[in-house]
């Protein structure tokens, strides 16, 4: 008998209607709250803020969260500037996709020196409060004497030559998913918001722009930005990040990173939102291996990794210890049996005939007493390979799932058994980042050579030339 896949929103159970609608369409059940015996019976906790480190320690194998530990520092304006400055100092001009910026008040002196040096150029600067969003508190200035701020802020060069459509500037919202940092795996969705990419590409075509190279620069910009914080991410599983990248395009078709959003809006405010975000979420959950029916918490099925339970024998689990089984169902199952018939009927609702057989079957009622000390998803555990408890192995990540296309790594990695995995050293991580930056430099160079060909090429021809030049084993990201 299968139990429902349970989704949980924030701490108070509220969330965007579109997200709730997608979860419901997949046959999932909404979390009932903490004031009942099933308070730990949830599968996905989607939170718009961050989780404290303590939230990751008690995670059970059937539980997943939408935040990676320490995985959102690029979403703070001041930390993003700090990360990108450090990477530019190490790797050079490849990180020249963010306007020159300064963190205030700590870098006020450097800003004053730059303003004094460029005084004759009459440059425009933009000031953004660190703790604000959605454009609140932002203002422009030319002279340092016009700058005033009460709290921490960032000041950046204002991009004065943006590409205009109908006399108005615009920016793009790009949706990015990072399900793993060890190995680093990044997916980007083929459609965006504010403007659909289909509309934008039609404008480029009508205006005579060759935009193929633009999208290659954008995909590399996203990977390079995420790489800037990769060294500080601890090893973890059963968690992912969902980002919203805001990118501005100038009149030379150069993309500029404006900011990275931790919780991109999932509201359904306009026709474009419904057209883009609903399939985006369905494809995202498919990518992460979440089911399309009520097959989350199995009430009476032993989790597949446990050995067979004998009537009066011992239970040998993957957690490395044996425990005496007290009874066939145990106290937790008795708790379920003591519930009202209506509650039991509700919990038992499922549609197993349409469920994928690859989704692991868990039995939290029987397993709770065996895994109270389980630390499988904690920061401290470095003994297991990078495989999620629903079977997703990011060392052999898929190239595409629906509209999500893998942009990192460029080449599909092979599945290698490594039961003695202890986690990479800091030096190893830095070397991996360095090698990845070098591979992106090579990618951009090859893409530029394709662009510089004189003949008019279709997207398919450009993709084929780039594939052959780099011997890629992945799909090249390009909006449809």
Coordinates of C-alpha atoms in Angstrom, one line a residue:
X1 CA 0.0 0.0 0.0
X2 CA 1.5 3.3 -1.1
X3 CA 1.3 6.6 0.7
X4 CA 1.2 10.1 -0.9
X5 CA 4.2 12.1 -2.0
X6 CA 3.9 15.1 0.3
X7 CA 5.1 18.6 -0.5
X8 CA 5.7 21.3 2.1
X9 CA 5.8 25.1 1.5
X10 CA 7.8 27.5 3.6
X11 CA 7.1 27.3 7.4
X12 CA 3.5 28.4 7.3
X13 CA 2.2 26.3 4.4
X14 CA 1.7 29.2 2.1
X15 CA 3.2 29.6 -1.4
X16 CA 2.5 30.7 -5.0
X17 CA -0.7 29.4 -6.5
X18 CA 1.1 28.2 -9.6
X19 CA 3.6 26.1 -7.5
X20 CA 0.7 24.5 -5.5
X21 CA -1.2 23.8 -8.7
X22 CA 1.7 22.0 -10.3
X23 CA 2.3 19.9 -7.2
X24 CA -1.4 19.0 -7.1
X25 CA -1.4 18.1 -10.8
X26 CA 1.3 15.6 -10.1
X27 CA -0.9 13.9 -7.5
X28 CA 1.1 15.1 -4.5
X29 CA -0.5 15.8 -1.1
X30 CA 0.1 19.1 0.8
X31 CA 1.8 18.9 4.2
X32 CA -0.7 18.7 7.0
X33 CA 1.4 20.5 9.6
X34 CA 3.6 19.6 12.5
X35 CA 0.9 19.1 15.1
X36 CA 0.3 15.4 14.3
X37 CA 2.1 12.1 14.4
X38 CA 3.1 12.4 10.8
X39 CA 5.1 15.7 11.2
X40 CA 8.2 14.1 9.5
X41 CA 6.1 12.6 6.7
X42 CA 7.0 15.0 3.9
X43 CA 9.1 14.5 0.8
X44 CA 9.8 17.9 -0.6
X45 CA 10.2 21.1 1.4
X46 CA 10.2 24.2 -0.8
X47 CA 11.2 27.2 1.1
X48 CA 11.7 30.8 -0.3
X49 CA 14.2 31.7 2.4
X50 CA 17.3 29.7 3.3
X51 CA 17.6 26.7 5.7
X52 CA 19.9 26.8 8.7
X53 CA 22.6 24.2 8.8
X54 CA 20.7 22.4 11.5
X55 CA 17.9 21.6 9.1
X56 CA 20.1 19.4 7.0
X57 CA 21.2 17.1 9.8
X58 CA 17.9 15.3 10.5
X59 CA 16.9 14.8 6.9
X60 CA 15.7 11.3 6.2
X61 CA 16.4 9.5 2.9
X62 CA 13.0 10.2 1.5
X63 CA 13.2 14.0 2.1
X64 CA 14.4 16.7 -0.3
X65 CA 14.9 20.4 0.1
X66 CA 15.3 23.2 -2.5
X67 CA 18.4 24.7 -0.9
X68 CA 22.0 23.5 -1.0
X69 CA 24.0 24.4 2.1
X70 CA 25.9 27.7 1.6
X71 CA 24.7 27.6 -2.0
X72 CA 23.2 31.0 -2.3
X73 CA 26.0 33.5 -1.5
X74 CA 25.9 34.7 -5.2
X75 CA 22.3 35.9 -4.5
X76 CA 23.6 38.7 -2.2
X77 CA 24.7 41.7 -4.2
X78 CA 27.8 42.4 -2.0
X79 CA 29.0 38.7 -2.0
X80 CA 28.4 38.4 -5.8
X81 CA 30.7 41.4 -6.4
X82 CA 33.3 39.9 -4.0
X83 CA 33.2 36.5 -5.7
X84 CA 33.5 37.8 -9.2
X85 CA 36.3 40.2 -8.3
X86 CA 38.3 37.3 -6.8
X87 CA 37.7 35.1 -9.9
X88 CA 38.6 37.9 -12.3
X89 CA 41.9 38.4 -10.4
X90 CA 42.7 34.7 -10.8
X91 CA 41.3 33.9 -14.2
X92 CA 41.4 37.3 -16.1
X93 CA 39.1 38.9 -18.6
X94 CA 36.8 35.9 -19.0
X95 CA 35.0 37.3 -15.9
X96 CA 34.4 40.6 -17.5
X97 CA 30.7 40.2 -17.7
X98 CA 29.7 42.2 -14.6
X99 CA 30.0 46.0 -14.4
X100 CA 32.8 47.3 -12.2
X101 CA 31.4 47.4 -8.6
X102 CA 32.3 48.4 -5.1
X103 CA 30.9 47.3 -1.7
X104 CA 30.1 50.2 0.6
X105 CA 31.2 51.3 3.1
X106 CA 34.3 49.0 3.1
X107 CA 35.4 50.1 -0.5
X108 CA 34.3 53.7 -0.4
X109 CA 38.0 54.9 -0.7
X110 CA 38.5 52.8 -3.9
X111 CA 35.2 54.1 -5.3
X112 CA 36.3 57.7 -4.6
X113 CA 39.6 57.1 -6.4
X114 CA 37.8 55.6 -9.4
X115 CA 35.3 58.5 -9.5
X116 CA 38.2 61.0 -9.4
X117 CA 40.0 59.3 -12.2
X118 CA 37.0 59.1 -14.5
X119 CA 35.6 62.5 -13.6
X120 CA 36.1 63.9 -17.1
X121 CA 34.3 60.9 -18.6
X122 CA 31.0 61.9 -16.9
X123 CA 30.2 58.3 -16.1
X124 CA 26.9 57.3 -14.6
X125 CA 26.9 55.0 -11.5
X126 CA 24.1 53.0 -9.9
X127 CA 23.7 52.4 -6.2
X128 CA 21.8 49.4 -4.9
X129 CA 21.0 48.6 -1.2
X130 CA 22.3 45.1 -0.3
X131 CA 19.2 44.2 1.7
X132 CA 16.5 45.3 -0.9
X133 CA 15.0 43.6 -3.9
X134 CA 12.6 44.4 -6.8
X135 CA 14.3 47.7 -7.6
X136 CA 13.6 49.3 -4.2
X137 CA 16.1 51.9 -3.0
X138 CA 18.0 52.0 -6.4
X139 CA 19.2 55.4 -7.7
X140 CA 21.7 56.8 -10.3
X141 CA 24.3 59.5 -9.7
X142 CA 27.3 61.0 -11.6
X143 CA 29.2 62.8 -8.8
X144 CA 30.4 61.3 -5.6
X145 CA 28.9 64.2 -3.7
X146 CA 25.4 63.0 -4.9
X147 CA 25.9 59.6 -3.3
X148 CA 24.2 58.9 0.1
X149 CA 23.4 55.7 1.8
X150 CA 22.3 54.6 5.3
X151 CA 23.0 50.8 5.1
X152 CA 25.3 48.5 3.2
X153 CA 25.1 49.1 -0.5
X154 CA 26.9 48.3 -3.8
X155 CA 27.8 50.8 -6.4
X156 CA 28.4 49.7 -10.0
X157 CA 29.0 51.3 -13.4
X158 CA 25.7 51.9 -15.1
X159 CA 25.5 50.3 -18.5
X160 CA 24.8 53.2 -20.8
X161 CA 24.5 51.4 -24.1
X162 CA 21.8 48.8 -23.6
X163 CA 20.0 47.2 -26.5
X164 CA 16.6 48.9 -27.0
X165 CA 13.4 47.4 -28.3
X166 CA 10.9 50.1 -29.3
X167 CA 13.0 52.7 -27.5
X168 CA 13.0 50.8 -24.2
X169 CA 15.7 48.8 -22.5
X170 CA 15.0 45.3 -21.2
X171 CA 16.6 42.5 -19.3
X172 CA 16.2 38.7 -19.4
X173 CA 15.2 36.3 -16.6
X174 CA 17.0 33.0 -17.0
X175 CA 16.0 29.9 -14.9
X176 CA 18.9 27.8 -13.6
X177 CA 18.9 24.6 -11.6
X178 CA 22.0 23.2 -9.7
X179 CA 21.3 19.7 -8.3
X180 CA 24.9 19.0 -7.4
X181 CA 28.2 20.7 -6.8
X182 CA 30.1 17.4 -6.4
X183 CA 30.3 17.0 -9.3
X184 CA 29.2 20.4 -10.5
X185 CA 26.0 19.9 -12.6
X186 CA 24.1 22.9 -14.0
X187 CA 20.9 23.0 -16.1
X188 CA 19.3 26.0 -17.8
X189 CA 15.7 26.2 -19.1
X190 CA 15.1 26.9 -22.7
X191 CA 12.6 29.7 -22.1
X192 CA 12.7 32.8 -20.1
X193 CA 10.3 35.4 -18.6
X194 CA 9.7 39.1 -19.0
X195 CA 10.3 38.4 -22.7
X196 CA 9.9 34.9 -24.0
X197 CA 13.1 33.9 -25.8
X198 CA 11.0 33.0 -28.9
X199 CA 9.8 36.6 -29.2
X200 CA 13.3 37.9 -28.6
X201 CA 14.8 35.7 -31.3
X202 CA 12.2 36.8 -33.7
X203 CA 13.1 40.5 -33.0
X204 CA 16.8 39.7 -33.5
X205 CA 16.1 38.0 -36.9
X206 CA 13.9 40.9 -38.1
X207 CA 16.6 43.4 -37.0
X208 CA 19.4 41.5 -38.8
X209 CA 21.3 40.4 -35.6
X210 CA 23.2 37.1 -35.6
X211 CA 22.3 36.0 -32.1
X212 CA 23.7 32.5 -31.9
X213 CA 26.9 33.6 -30.2
X214 CA 24.9 35.6 -27.6
X215 CA 23.3 32.5 -26.2
X216 CA 26.6 30.7 -25.9
X217 CA 28.0 33.7 -24.0
X218 CA 25.0 33.6 -21.7
X219 CA 25.3 29.9 -20.9
X220 CA 29.0 30.4 -20.1
X221 CA 28.2 33.5 -18.0
X222 CA 25.9 31.4 -15.8
X223 CA 28.4 28.6 -15.3
X224 CA 31.2 31.0 -14.5
X225 CA 29.0 32.8 -11.9
X226 CA 28.1 29.5 -10.2
X227 CA 31.8 28.4 -10.3
X228 CA 32.7 31.5 -8.3
X229 CA 31.1 30.1 -5.2
X230 CA 31.7 26.4 -5.8
X231 CA 34.8 26.1 -3.6
X232 CA 32.9 27.0 -0.5
X233 CA 30.0 24.5 -1.0
X234 CA 30.1 21.4 1.4
X235 CA 29.2 18.0 0.1
X236 CA 25.5 17.2 0.4
X237 CA 22.7 15.2 -1.3
X238 CA 18.9 15.3 -1.6
X239 CA 19.0 19.1 -2.1
X240 CA 19.1 21.5 -5.1
X241 CA 19.1 25.2 -6.0
X242 CA 16.7 27.0 -8.3
X243 CA 18.0 30.4 -9.4
X244 CA 16.8 33.3 -11.5
X245 CA 19.6 35.1 -13.4
X246 CA 18.9 38.6 -14.6
X247 CA 20.9 39.5 -17.6
X248 CA 21.1 42.8 -19.6
X249 CA 22.1 42.8 -23.3
X250 CA 24.0 45.8 -24.7
X251 CA 23.9 47.1 -28.3
X252 CA 26.9 45.0 -29.1
X253 CA 25.0 41.8 -28.1
X254 CA 27.2 41.4 -25.0
X255 CA 25.4 40.0 -22.0
X256 CA 25.9 41.6 -18.6
X257 CA 25.0 39.9 -15.3
X258 CA 22.8 42.2 -13.2
X259 CA 22.0 39.9 -10.3
X260 CA 21.1 36.4 -9.2
X261 CA 17.8 35.8 -7.5
X262 CA 17.5 33.2 -4.7
X263 CA 13.7 32.8 -5.1
X264 CA 12.6 33.7 -8.6
X265 CA 8.9 34.6 -8.7
X266 CA 6.6 31.7 -9.4
X267 CA 3.4 33.7 -9.5
X268 CA 1.0 33.6 -12.4
X269 CA 0.6 37.3 -13.1
X270 CA 0.4 37.3 -16.9
X271 CA 0.1 35.1 -19.9
X272 CA 3.8 34.7 -20.3
X273 CA 4.1 33.4 -16.7
X274 CA 1.6 30.7 -17.3
X275 CA 3.1 29.8 -20.6
X276 CA 6.7 29.5 -19.2
X277 CA 6.5 28.6 -15.5
X278 CA 4.1 25.8 -15.4
X279 CA 5.9 23.5 -17.8
X280 CA 9.2 24.7 -16.3
X281 CA 8.1 23.3 -12.8
X282 CA 6.9 20.0 -14.2
X283 CA 10.1 19.6 -16.2
X284 CA 12.1 20.6 -13.1
X285 CA 10.5 17.9 -10.9
X286 CA 11.0 15.3 -13.7
X287 CA 14.7 16.3 -13.9
X288 CA 15.1 15.8 -10.1
X289 CA 13.4 12.4 -10.3
X290 CA 10.2 13.2 -8.3
X291 CA 7.2 11.1 -9.2
X292 CA 4.1 12.0 -11.1
X293 CA 1.7 10.3 -8.7
X294 CA 1.1 9.5 -5.1
X295 CA 4.2 7.3 -4.5
X296 CA 6.2 9.1 -1.8
X297 CA 6.0 7.7 1.7
X298 CA 5.3 4.0 1.4
X299 CA 3.4 2.9 4.5
X300 CA 4.0 -0.9 4.4
X301 CA 6.9 -1.5 2.1
X302 CA 10.4 -2.0 3.4
X303 CA 12.9 0.4 1.8
X304 CA 14.7 -1.5 -0.9
X305 CA 18.2 -1.0 0.6
X306 CA 17.2 -2.9 3.8
X307 CA 17.8 -6.6 4.1
X308 CA 14.8 -8.8 4.5
X309 CA 13.3 -8.6 8.0
X310 CA 12.8 -11.9 9.7
X311 CA 10.0 -12.4 12.2
X312 CA 12.3 -12.4 15.3
X313 CA 15.6 -11.7 13.6
X314 CA 17.9 -8.7 13.2
X315 CA 17.6 -5.9 10.7
X316 CA 20.9 -5.1 8.8
X317 CA 20.7 -1.7 7.2
X318 CA 22.8 0.4 4.9
X319 CA 23.6 2.5 7.9
X320 CA 26.1 0.0 9.2
X321 CA 24.5 -1.6 12.2
X322 CA 22.0 -4.3 13.2
X323 CA 19.0 -3.7 15.4
X324 CA 16.6 -6.2 17.0
X325 CA 13.1 -6.1 15.5
X326 CA 10.6 -5.8 18.3
X327 CA 7.5 -6.7 16.3
X328 CA 6.4 -7.2 12.7
X329 CA 5.1 -3.6 12.4
X330 CA 6.6 -1.9 15.4
X331 CA 5.3 0.9 17.5
X332 CA 5.3 3.4 14.6
X333 CA 3.0 1.1 12.5
X334 CA 0.8 0.7 15.5
X335 CA 0.4 4.5 15.6
X336 CA -0.9 4.4 12.1
X337 CA -3.3 1.5 12.8
X338 CA -4.7 3.5 15.7
X339 CA -5.7 6.4 13.5
X340 CA -9.3 6.8 12.4
X341 CA -10.5 4.9 9.4
X342 CA -11.0 8.2 7.5
X343 CA -7.4 9.3 8.1
X344 CA -6.0 5.9 7.1
X345 CA -8.1 5.9 3.9
X346 CA -6.8 9.4 3.0
X347 CA -3.2 8.4 3.6
X348 CA -3.6 5.2 1.5
X349 CA -4.9 6.9 -1.6
X350 CA -2.6 6.3 -4.5
X351 CA -2.4 5.4 -8.2
X352 CA 0.4 2.8 -8.4
X353 CA -0.6 1.6 -11.8
X354 CA 0.7 4.8 -13.4
X355 CA 3.7 5.3 -11.2
X356 CA 7.3 4.9 -12.4
X357 CA 8.8 1.7 -11.0
X358 CA 12.2 3.5 -10.6
X359 CA 11.0 5.6 -7.6
X360 CA 12.3 3.9 -4.4
X361 CA 9.7 2.7 -1.9
X362 CA 10.3 3.9 1.6
X363 CA 8.6 2.9 4.8
X364 CA 9.2 5.6 7.4
X365 CA 6.8 4.0 9.9
X366 CA 8.9 0.8 10.1
X367 CA 12.3 2.6 9.6
X368 CA 12.1 5.5 12.1
X369 CA 13.6 3.5 15.0
X370 CA 16.4 2.2 12.8
X371 CA 17.5 5.6 11.4
X372 CA 17.1 8.0 14.2
X373 CA 20.9 8.6 14.1
X374 CA 21.1 8.6 10.3
X375 CA 23.3 11.4 9.0
X376 CA 23.3 10.4 5.3
X377 CA 22.5 13.9 4.1
X378 CA 24.6 15.9 6.6
X379 CA 27.6 18.0 5.9
X380 CA 29.8 15.7 8.0
X381 CA 29.1 12.6 5.9
X382 CA 31.8 12.1 3.2
X383 CA 31.6 8.3 3.0
X384 CA 28.9 8.0 0.3
X385 CA 29.2 8.7 -3.5
X386 CA 27.2 11.6 -5.0
X387 CA 23.9 9.7 -5.4
X388 CA 20.6 10.9 -4.2
X389 CA 18.4 8.6 -2.2
X390 CA 15.9 8.5 -5.1
X391 CA 18.6 7.0 -7.3
X392 CA 19.6 10.1 -9.1
X393 CA 23.4 9.9 -9.8
X394 CA 24.8 13.2 -10.9
X395 CA 28.0 11.7 -12.1
X396 CA 26.0 10.3 -15.0
X397 CA 23.5 13.2 -15.4
X398 CA 21.1 13.3 -18.3
X399 CA 21.7 15.8 -21.1
X400 CA 18.2 17.0 -21.2
X401 CA 14.9 16.7 -19.4
X402 CA 12.0 18.5 -21.0
X403 CA 13.1 22.1 -21.5
X404 CA 16.0 21.8 -19.1
X405 CA 19.4 21.4 -20.9
X406 CA 22.6 20.6 -19.1
X407 CA 25.2 23.3 -19.7
X408 CA 27.8 21.9 -17.2
X409 CA 29.6 19.6 -17.6
X410 CA 30.1 19.9 -21.4
X411 CA 30.8 16.2 -21.7
X412 CA 28.7 13.5 -20.1
X413 CA 30.7 11.9 -17.2
X414 CA 30.9 8.2 -16.8
X415 CA 29.5 6.4 -13.8
X416 CA 32.4 5.1 -11.7
X417 CA 31.9 3.0 -8.6
X418 CA 33.8 4.5 -5.7
X419 CA 32.6 3.2 -2.4
X420 CA 35.6 4.6 -0.6
X421 CA 34.8 8.2 -1.6
X422 CA 36.0 10.6 1.0
X423 CA 35.5 13.9 -0.7
X424 CA 38.0 16.1 -2.6
X425 CA 40.6 18.2 -0.9
X426 CA 40.4 22.0 -1.2
X427 CA 43.4 21.9 -3.6
X428 CA 41.6 19.4 -5.8
X429 CA 38.5 21.5 -5.9
X430 CA 40.5 24.6 -6.9
X431 CA 42.2 22.6 -9.7
X432 CA 38.8 21.4 -10.9
X433 CA 37.5 25.0 -11.0
X434 CA 40.6 26.1 -12.9
X435 CA 40.2 23.3 -15.5
X436 CA 36.6 24.1 -15.9
X437 CA 37.3 27.8 -16.5
X438 CA 39.9 26.8 -19.1
X439 CA 37.4 24.6 -20.8
X440 CA 34.9 27.5 -20.9
X441 CA 37.6 29.7 -22.5
X442 CA 38.1 27.1 -25.1
X443 CA 34.4 26.8 -25.7
X444 CA 34.0 30.6 -26.1
X445 CA 36.9 30.8 -28.5
X446 CA 35.5 28.0 -30.7
X447 CA 32.1 29.7 -30.7
X448 CA 33.6 33.0 -31.7
X449 CA 35.4 31.3 -34.6
X450 CA 32.0 29.8 -35.8
X451 CA 30.5 33.3 -35.6
X452 CA 33.3 34.8 -37.7
X453 CA 32.6 32.6 -40.7
X454 CA 31.4 34.7 -43.6
X455 CA 28.6 32.4 -44.8
X456 CA 25.2 32.6 -43.3
X457 CA 24.7 29.6 -41.1
X458 CA 21.6 28.2 -39.4
X459 CA 21.5 27.3 -35.7
X460 CA 21.9 23.7 -36.6
X461 CA 25.0 24.3 -38.7
X462 CA 26.6 26.4 -36.0
X463 CA 25.9 23.8 -33.4
X464 CA 27.4 21.1 -35.5
X465 CA 30.6 23.1 -36.1
X466 CA 30.9 23.8 -32.4
X467 CA 30.3 20.1 -31.6
X468 CA 32.9 19.0 -34.0
X469 CA 35.5 21.5 -32.9
X470 CA 35.3 20.6 -29.3
X471 CA 34.1 16.9 -29.6
X472 CA 31.2 17.7 -27.2
X473 CA 28.9 15.0 -26.0
X474 CA 26.1 17.3 -25.0
X475 CA 23.3 19.4 -26.5
X476 CA 24.2 23.0 -27.1
X477 CA 21.9 25.3 -25.1
X478 CA 19.9 27.5 -27.5
X479 CA 16.3 28.9 -27.0
X480 CA 13.8 27.3 -29.3

